[in-house]
Short mmCIF file of C-alpha atoms and ligand atoms in Angstrom, two decimals:
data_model
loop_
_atom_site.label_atom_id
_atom_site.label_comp_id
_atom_site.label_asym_id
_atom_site.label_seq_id
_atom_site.Cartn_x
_atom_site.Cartn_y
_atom_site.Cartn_z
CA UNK G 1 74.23 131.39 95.80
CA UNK G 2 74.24 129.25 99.23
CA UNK G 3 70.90 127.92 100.24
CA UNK G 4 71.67 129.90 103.60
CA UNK G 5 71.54 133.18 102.03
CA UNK G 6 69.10 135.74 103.35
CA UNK G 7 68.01 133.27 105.90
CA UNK G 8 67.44 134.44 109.56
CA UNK G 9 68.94 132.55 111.90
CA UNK G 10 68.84 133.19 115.68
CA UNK G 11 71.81 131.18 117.19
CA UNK G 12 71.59 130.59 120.95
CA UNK G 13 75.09 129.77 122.79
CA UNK G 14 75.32 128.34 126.16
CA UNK G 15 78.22 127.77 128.84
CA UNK G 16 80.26 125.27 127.14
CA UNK G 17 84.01 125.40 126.29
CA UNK G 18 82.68 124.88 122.54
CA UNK G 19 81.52 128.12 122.83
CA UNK G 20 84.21 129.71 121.08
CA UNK G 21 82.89 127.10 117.90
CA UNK G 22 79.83 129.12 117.96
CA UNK G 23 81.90 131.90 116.97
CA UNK G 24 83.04 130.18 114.24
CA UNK G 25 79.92 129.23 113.27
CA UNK G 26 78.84 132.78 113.31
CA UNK G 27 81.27 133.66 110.38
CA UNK G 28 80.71 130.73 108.48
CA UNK G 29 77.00 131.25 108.43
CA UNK G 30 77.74 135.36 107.82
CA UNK G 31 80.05 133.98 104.95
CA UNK G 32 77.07 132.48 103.53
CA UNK G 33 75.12 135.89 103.78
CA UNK G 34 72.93 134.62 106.63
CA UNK G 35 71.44 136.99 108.88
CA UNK G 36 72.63 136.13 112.28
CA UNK G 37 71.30 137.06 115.75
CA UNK G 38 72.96 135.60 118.76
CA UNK G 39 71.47 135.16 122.03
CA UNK G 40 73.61 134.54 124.96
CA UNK G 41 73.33 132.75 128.16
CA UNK G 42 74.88 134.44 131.21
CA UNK G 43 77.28 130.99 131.32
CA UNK G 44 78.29 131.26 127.65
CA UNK G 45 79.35 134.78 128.27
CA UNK G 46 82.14 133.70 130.62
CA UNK G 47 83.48 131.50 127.91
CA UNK G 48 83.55 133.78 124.97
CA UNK G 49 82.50 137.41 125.19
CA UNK G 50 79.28 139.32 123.55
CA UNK G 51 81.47 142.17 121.64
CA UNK G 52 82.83 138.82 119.93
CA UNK G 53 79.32 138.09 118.60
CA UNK G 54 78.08 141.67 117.87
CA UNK G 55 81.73 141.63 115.75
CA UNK G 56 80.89 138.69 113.49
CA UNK G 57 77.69 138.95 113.25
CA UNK G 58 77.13 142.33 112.75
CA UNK G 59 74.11 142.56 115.04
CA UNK G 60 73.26 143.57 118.59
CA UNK G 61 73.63 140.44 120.91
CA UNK G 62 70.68 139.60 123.42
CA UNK G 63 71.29 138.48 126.82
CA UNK G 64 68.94 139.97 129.28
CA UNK G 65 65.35 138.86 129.65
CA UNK G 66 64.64 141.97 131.66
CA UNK G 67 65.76 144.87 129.39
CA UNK G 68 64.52 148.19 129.86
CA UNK G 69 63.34 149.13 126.20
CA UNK G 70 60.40 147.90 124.98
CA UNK G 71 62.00 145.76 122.23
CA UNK G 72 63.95 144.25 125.14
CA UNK G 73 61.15 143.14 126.97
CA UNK G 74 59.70 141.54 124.11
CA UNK G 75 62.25 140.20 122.60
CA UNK G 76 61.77 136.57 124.39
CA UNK G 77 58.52 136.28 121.77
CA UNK G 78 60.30 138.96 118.73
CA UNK G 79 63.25 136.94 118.01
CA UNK G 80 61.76 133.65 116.85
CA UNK G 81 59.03 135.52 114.84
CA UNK G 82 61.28 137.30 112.75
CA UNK G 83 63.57 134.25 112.08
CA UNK G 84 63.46 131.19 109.81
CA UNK G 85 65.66 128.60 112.14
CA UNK G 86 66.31 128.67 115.89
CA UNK G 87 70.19 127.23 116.81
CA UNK G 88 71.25 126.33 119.94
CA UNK G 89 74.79 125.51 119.52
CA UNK G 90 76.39 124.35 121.93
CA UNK G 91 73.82 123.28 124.24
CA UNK G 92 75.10 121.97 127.71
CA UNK G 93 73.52 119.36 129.06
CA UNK G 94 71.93 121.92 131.69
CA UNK G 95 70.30 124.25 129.09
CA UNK G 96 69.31 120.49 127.57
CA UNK G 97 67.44 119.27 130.73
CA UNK G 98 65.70 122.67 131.26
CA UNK G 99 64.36 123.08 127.59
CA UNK G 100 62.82 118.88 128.27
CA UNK G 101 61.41 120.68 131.17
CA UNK G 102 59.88 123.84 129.58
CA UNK G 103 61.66 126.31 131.79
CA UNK G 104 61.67 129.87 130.52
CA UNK G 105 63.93 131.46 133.30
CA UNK G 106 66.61 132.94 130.66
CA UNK G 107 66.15 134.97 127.65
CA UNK G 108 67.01 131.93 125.56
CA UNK G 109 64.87 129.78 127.21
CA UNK G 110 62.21 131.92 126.83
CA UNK G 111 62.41 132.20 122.86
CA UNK G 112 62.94 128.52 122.77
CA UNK G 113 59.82 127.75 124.83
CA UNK G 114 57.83 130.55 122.65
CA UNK G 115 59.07 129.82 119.30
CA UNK G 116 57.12 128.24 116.03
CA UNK G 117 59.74 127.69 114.17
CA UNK G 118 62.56 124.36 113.52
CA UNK G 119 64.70 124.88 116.57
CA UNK G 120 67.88 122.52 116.30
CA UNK G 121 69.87 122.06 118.71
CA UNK G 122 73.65 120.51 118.95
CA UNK G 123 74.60 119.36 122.07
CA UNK G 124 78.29 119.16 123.35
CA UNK G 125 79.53 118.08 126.60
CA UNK G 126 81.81 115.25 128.32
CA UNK G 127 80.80 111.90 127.38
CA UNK G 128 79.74 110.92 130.73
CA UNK G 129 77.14 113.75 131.05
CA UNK G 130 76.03 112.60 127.70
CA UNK G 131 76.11 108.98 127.89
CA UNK G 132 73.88 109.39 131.50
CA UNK G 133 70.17 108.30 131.11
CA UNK G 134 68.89 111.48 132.32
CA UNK G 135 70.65 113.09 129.68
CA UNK G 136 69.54 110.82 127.26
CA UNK G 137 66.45 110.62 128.30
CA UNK G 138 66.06 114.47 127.78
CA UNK G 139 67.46 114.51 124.23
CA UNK G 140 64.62 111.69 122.96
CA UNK G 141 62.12 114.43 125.05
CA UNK G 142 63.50 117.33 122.66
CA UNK G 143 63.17 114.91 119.60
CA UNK G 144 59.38 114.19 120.54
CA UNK G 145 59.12 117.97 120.94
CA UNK G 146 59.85 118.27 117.24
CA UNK G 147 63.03 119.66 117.89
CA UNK G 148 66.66 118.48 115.10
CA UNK G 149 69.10 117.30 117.10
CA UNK G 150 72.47 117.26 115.51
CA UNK G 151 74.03 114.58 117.20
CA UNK G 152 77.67 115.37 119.11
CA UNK G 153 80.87 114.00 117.35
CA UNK G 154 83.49 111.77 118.70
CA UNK G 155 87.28 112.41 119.61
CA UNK G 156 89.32 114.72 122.29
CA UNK G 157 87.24 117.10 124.55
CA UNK G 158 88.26 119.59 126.28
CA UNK G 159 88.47 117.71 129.58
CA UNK G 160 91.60 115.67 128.29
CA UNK G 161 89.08 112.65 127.62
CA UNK G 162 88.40 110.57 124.25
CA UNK G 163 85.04 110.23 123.78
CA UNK G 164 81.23 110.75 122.85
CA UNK G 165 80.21 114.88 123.28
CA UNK G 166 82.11 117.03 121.06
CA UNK G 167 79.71 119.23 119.09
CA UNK G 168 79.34 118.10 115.69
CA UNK G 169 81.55 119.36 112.87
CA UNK G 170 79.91 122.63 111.20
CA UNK G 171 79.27 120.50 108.07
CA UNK G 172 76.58 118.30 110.02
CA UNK G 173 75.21 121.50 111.32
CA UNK G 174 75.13 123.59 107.62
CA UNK G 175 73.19 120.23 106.38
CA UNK G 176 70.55 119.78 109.04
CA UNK G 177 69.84 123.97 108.52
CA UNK G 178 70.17 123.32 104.87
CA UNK G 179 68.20 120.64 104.93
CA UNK G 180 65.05 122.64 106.78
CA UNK G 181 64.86 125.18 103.77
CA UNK G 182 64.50 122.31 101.12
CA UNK G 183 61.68 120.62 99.71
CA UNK G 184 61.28 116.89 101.34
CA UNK G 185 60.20 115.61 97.50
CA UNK G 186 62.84 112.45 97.51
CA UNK G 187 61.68 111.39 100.82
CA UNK G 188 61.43 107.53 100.22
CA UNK G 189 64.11 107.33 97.20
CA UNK G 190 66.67 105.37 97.04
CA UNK G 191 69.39 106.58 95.12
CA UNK G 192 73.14 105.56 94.08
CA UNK G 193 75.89 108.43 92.85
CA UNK G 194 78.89 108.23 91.04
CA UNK G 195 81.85 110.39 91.59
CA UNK G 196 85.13 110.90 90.84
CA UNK G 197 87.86 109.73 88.78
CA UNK G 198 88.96 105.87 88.39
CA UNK G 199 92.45 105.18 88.18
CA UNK G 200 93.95 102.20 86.60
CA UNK G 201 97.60 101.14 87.37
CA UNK G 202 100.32 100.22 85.28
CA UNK G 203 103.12 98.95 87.98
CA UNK G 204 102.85 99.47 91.64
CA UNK G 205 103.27 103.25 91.07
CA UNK G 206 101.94 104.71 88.11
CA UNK G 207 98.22 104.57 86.83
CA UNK G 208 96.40 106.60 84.28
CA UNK G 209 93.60 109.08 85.38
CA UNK G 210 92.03 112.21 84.72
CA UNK G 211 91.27 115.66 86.23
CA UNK G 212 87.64 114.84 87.88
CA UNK G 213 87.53 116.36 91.53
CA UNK G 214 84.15 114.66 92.28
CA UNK G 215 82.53 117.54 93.88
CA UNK G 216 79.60 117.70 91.04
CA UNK G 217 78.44 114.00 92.55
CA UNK G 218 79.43 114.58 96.20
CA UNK G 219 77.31 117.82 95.40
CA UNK G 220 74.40 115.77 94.14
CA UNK G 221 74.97 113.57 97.04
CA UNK G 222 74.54 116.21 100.22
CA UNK G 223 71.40 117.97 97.99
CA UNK G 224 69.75 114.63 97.94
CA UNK G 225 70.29 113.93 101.12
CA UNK G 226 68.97 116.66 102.31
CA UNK G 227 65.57 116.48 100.08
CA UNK G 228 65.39 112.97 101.82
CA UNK G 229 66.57 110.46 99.84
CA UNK G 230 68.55 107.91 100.95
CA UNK G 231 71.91 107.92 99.30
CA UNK G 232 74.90 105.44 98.18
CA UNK G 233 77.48 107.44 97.11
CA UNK G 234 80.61 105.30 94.74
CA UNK G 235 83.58 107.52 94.52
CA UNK G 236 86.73 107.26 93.21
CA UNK G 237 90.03 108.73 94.50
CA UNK G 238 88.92 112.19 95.44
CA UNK G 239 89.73 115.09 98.19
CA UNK G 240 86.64 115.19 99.42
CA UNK G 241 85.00 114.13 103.14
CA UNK G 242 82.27 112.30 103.36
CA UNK G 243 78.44 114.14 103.03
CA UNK G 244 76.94 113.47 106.58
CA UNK G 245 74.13 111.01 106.44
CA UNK G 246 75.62 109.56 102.91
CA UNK G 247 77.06 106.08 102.75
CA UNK G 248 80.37 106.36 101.09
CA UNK G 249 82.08 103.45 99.45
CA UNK G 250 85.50 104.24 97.78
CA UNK G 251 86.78 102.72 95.04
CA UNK G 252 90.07 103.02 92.80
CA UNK G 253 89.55 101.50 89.42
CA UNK G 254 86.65 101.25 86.89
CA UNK G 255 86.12 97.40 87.70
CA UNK G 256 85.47 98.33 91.47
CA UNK G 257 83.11 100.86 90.66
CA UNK G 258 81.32 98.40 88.05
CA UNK G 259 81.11 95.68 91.25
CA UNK G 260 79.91 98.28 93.62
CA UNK G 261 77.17 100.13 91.29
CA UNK G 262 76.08 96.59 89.91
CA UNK G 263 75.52 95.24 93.45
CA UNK G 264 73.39 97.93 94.42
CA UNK G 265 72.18 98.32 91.19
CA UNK G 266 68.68 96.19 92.00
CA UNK G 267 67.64 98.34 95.08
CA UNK G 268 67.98 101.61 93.90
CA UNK G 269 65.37 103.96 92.27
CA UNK G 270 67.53 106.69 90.76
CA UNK G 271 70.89 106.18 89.39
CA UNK G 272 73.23 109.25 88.67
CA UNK G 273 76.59 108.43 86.79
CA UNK G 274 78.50 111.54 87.63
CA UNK G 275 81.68 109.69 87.55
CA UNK G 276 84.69 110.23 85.14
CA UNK G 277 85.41 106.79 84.22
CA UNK G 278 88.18 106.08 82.37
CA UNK G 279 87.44 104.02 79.10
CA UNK G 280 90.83 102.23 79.13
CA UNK G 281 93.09 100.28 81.32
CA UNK G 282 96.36 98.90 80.53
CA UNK G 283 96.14 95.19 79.69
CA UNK G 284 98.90 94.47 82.52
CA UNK G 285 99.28 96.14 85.63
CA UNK G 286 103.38 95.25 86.01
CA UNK G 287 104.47 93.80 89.30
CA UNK G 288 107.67 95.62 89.60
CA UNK G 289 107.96 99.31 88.70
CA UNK G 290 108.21 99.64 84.81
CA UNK G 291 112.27 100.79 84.01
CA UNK G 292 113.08 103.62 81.71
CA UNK G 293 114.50 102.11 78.47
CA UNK G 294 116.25 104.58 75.49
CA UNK G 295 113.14 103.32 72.84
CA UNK G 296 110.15 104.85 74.97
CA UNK G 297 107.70 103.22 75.84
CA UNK G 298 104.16 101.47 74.11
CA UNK G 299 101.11 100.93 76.28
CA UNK G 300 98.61 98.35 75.15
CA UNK G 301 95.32 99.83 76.48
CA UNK G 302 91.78 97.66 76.71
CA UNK G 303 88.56 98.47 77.30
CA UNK G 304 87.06 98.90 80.32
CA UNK G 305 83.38 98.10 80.98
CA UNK G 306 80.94 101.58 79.78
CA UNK G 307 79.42 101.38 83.56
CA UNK G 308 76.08 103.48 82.53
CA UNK G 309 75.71 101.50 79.05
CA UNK G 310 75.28 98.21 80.59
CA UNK G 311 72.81 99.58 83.48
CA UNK G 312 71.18 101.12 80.32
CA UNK G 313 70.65 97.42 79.00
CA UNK G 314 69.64 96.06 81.98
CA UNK G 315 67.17 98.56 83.86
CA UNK G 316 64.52 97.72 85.53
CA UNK G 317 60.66 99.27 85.81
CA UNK G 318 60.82 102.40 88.03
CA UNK G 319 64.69 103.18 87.73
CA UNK G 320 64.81 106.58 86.45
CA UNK G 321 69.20 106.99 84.99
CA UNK G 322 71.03 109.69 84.74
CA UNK G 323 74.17 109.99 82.86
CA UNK G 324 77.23 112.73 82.28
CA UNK G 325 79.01 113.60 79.49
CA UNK G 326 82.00 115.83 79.35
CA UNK G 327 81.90 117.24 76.02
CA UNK G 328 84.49 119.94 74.54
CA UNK G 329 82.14 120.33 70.80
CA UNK G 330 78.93 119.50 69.57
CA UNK G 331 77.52 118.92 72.69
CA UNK G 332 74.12 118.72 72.46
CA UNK G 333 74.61 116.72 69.46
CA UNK G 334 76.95 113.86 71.50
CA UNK G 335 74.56 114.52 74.48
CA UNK G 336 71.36 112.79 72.69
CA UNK G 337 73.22 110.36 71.23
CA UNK G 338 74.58 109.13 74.73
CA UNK G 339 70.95 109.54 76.02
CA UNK G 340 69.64 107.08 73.27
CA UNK G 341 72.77 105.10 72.90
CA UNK G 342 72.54 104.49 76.69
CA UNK G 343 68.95 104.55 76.92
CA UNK G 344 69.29 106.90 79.94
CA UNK G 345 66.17 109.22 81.16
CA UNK G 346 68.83 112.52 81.56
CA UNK G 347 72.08 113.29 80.64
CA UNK G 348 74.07 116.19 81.91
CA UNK G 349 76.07 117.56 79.40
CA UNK G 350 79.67 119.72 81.38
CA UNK G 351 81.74 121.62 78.81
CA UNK G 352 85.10 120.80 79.95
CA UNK G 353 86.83 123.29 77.85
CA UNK G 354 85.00 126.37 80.04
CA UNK G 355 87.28 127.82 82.95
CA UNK G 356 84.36 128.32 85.08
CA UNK G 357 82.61 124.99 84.07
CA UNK G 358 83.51 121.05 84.47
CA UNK G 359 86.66 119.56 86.15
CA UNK G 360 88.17 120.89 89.29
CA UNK G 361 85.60 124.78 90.05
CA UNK G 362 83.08 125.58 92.17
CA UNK G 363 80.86 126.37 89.65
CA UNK G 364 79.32 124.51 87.08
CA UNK G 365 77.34 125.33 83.95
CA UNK G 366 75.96 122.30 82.13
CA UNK G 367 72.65 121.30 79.58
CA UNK G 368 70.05 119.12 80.60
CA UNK G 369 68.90 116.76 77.55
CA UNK G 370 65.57 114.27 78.52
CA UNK G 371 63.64 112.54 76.02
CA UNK G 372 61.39 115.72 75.59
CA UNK G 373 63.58 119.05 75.91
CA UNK G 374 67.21 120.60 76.66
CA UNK G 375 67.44 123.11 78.87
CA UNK G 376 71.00 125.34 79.36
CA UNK G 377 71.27 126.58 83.00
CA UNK G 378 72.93 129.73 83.79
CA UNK G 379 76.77 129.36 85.62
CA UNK G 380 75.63 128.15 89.41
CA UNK G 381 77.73 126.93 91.92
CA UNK G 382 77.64 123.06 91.65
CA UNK G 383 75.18 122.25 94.68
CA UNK G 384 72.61 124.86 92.80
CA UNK G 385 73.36 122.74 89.82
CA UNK G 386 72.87 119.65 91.43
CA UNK G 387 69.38 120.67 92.75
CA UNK G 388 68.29 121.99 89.02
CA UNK G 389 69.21 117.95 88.25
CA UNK G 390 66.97 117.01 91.28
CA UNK G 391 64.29 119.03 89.74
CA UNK G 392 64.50 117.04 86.61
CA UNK G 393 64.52 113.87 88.36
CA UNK G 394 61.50 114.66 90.26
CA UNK G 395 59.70 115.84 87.08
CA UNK G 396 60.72 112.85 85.09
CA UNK G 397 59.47 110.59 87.74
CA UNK G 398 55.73 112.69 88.00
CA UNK G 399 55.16 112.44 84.28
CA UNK G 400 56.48 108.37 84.19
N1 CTP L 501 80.64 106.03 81.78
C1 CTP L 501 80.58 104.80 82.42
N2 CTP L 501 81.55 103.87 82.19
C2 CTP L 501 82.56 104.11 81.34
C3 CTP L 501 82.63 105.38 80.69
C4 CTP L 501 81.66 106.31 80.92
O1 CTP L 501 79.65 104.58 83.20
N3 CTP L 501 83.46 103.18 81.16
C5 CTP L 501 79.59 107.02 82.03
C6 CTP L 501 80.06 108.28 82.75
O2 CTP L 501 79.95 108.12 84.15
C7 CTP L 501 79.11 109.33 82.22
C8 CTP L 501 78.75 108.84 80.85
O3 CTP L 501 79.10 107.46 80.80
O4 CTP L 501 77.91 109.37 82.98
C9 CTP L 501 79.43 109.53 79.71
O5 CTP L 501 80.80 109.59 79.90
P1 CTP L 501 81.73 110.27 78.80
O6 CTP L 501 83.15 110.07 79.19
O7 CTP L 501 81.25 111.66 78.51
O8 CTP L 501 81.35 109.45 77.51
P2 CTP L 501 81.82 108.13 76.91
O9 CTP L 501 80.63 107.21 76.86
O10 CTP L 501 83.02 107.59 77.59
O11 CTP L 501 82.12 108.58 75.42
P3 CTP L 501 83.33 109.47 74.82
O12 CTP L 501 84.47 109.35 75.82
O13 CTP L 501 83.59 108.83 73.53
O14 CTP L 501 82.80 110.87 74.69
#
């Protein structure tokens, strides 16, 4: 289940070329069983059409302040009390300047100006009309308004230039929504992930690994984020793009990630080890590429450094650690002995042998062992998963 599901979200599109994103937008957010209502502005309607709207979204599309039905008359006031989140995406930097100014003389400036409810808007225009101070000036005026303002990206626009103005990447936009539907309750934490594989080379072209995608800790990264924490996120060689608002370091082998968690180690308030780290590296990482020879060949493996074990050892007061463990038997049984052996607060126990569990799905279905209790979770996709562990967290660190 997507945290955008059954949500009512009235989407407001102005005269921009990055109109026809909107429409993409629309989709993804239907995808996610949202409930969609667009509003148009006369301007946006020259760019992409209404029937496109009505199409993905599967409801009517408003566009007239003046209708002659009752419903269309009030629908200025309607629309924003029947919805959870008002989106104006993309807003020119005219439709920005009148909503700093309170005007109401279009239907979307009128359910703007009447609504109660988070209104984010998502600018996108040519760098110059965004970089001028009056435009600038209005954007802090929408902030101090209350209003989430998903700030524009940076690359091509549609006028041929390279710049600042390009509306943000839908990703930035599903988080800031995302993020109004979720409790605030790690406001104030600081928190470091793990994600990932390592790998650990044996010549200049070969290393050993294993089959971690990272998307359970870049999962537990964007839910975080979005409950308010701030978030370090370590990760190995992955797929994956970065979780807006999340500062990403990338590493490649088990000692990096031991330097980078250790370092940041001191600061941090919750620590979650989602990592697959491997336990052995070759002694000797060969200089030139290792030759076939007709006897095989023999590895000599040594250990690497057990990354959670050692912050286990060394915690401080108020660091509440969390720890994996990718079991294929006796897993609660090997879960609380990692939990004691690593003196860890949590441990999330992933059967790896499940098709719809562990390495490389969407979906994850895992046991949560604290000192107290272990709880099974039903299958969940992994960010539902990853706010279950929040939950814990948050409970571990009321009853402390
Ligand atoms: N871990 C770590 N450093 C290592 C190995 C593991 O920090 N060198 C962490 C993982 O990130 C995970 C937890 O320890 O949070 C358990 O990992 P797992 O591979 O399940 O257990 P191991 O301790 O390696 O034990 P075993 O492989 O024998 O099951």
């Amino acid at each position: 289940m997507s945290g955008l599901q059954g949500k009512r979200i009235v989407l407001g599109v102005t005269g921009s070329i990055a109109a026809f994103k909107a429409a993409e937008w629309t989709r993804s957010l239907v995808k996610e069983e949202a409930v969609v209502t667009v509003v148009l502005t006369e301007a946006a309607e020259r760019f992409v059409s209404a029937l496109t709207f009505a199409a993905l979204s599967g409801n009517p599309v408003h566009r007239d302040m003046f209708g002659d039905s009752p419903e269309a008359i009030m629908a200025h006031l309607n629309l924003s009390r029947e919805a959870d989140v008002l989106l104006v995406a993309p807003a020119t930097a005219q439709t920005i300047a009148a909503l700093a100014q309170g005007a109401a003389d279009s239907l979307l400036l009128a359910v703007v100006l009447a609504a109660r409810i988070p209104v984010v808007i998502c600018p996108a225009m040519n760098s110059n009309m965004l970089l001028h101070p009056a435009t600038q000036r209005n954007i802090r005026c929408l902030e101090e308004y209350g209003y989430h303002i998903v700030q524009p990206g940076t690359g091509e626009l549609a006028c041929g230039e390279v710049g600042d103005g390009r509306l943000a990447d839908w990703e930035a936009a599903r988080e800031k929504l995302l993020s109004l539907f979720q409790p605030d309750d790690l406001r104030g934490y600081r928190v470091l992930i793990t994600a990932g594989p390592t790998r650990e080379p044996l010549d200049p072209v070969r290393f050993l690994s294993n089959r971690s995608s990272g998307k359970m800790g870049f999962a537990l990264a964007s839910t975080a984020r979005r409950r308010g924490a701030g978030v370090t996120l370590v990760a190995g060689p992955v797929h994956l793009t970065d979780p807006p608002g999340v500062e990403v370091i990338r590493v490649t082998t088990a000692a990096e990630m031991a330097r980078a968690v250790f370092d940041r180690a001191p600061e941090m308030d919750v620590i979650i080890k989602a990592a697959a780290v491997a336990d052995f590296k070759p002694q000797v990482c060969e200089e030139h590429k290792i030759k076939k020879s007709e006897e095989g060949l023999r590895l000599e493996l040594v250990k690497n450094v057990d990354i959670l074990k050692e912050l286990g050892q060394n915690r401080h007061p108020g660091l509440t650690l969390v720890g994996f463990a990718a079991e294929s038997r006796r897993h609660v049984e090997e879960g609380r002995r990692k939990l004691r052996e690593k003196n860890l607060d949590l441990i999330v126990i992933n059967d790896i042998l499940g098709s719809t569990t562990g390495f490389d799905v969407e979906t994850n279905q895992v046991i949560l062992i604290d000192k107290q209790s272990s709880t099974t979770l039903p299958l969940l996709s992994k960010e539902a998963t990853a706010d279950h562990i929040w939950d814990r967290v948050v409970a571990i660190r009321q009853h402390a």
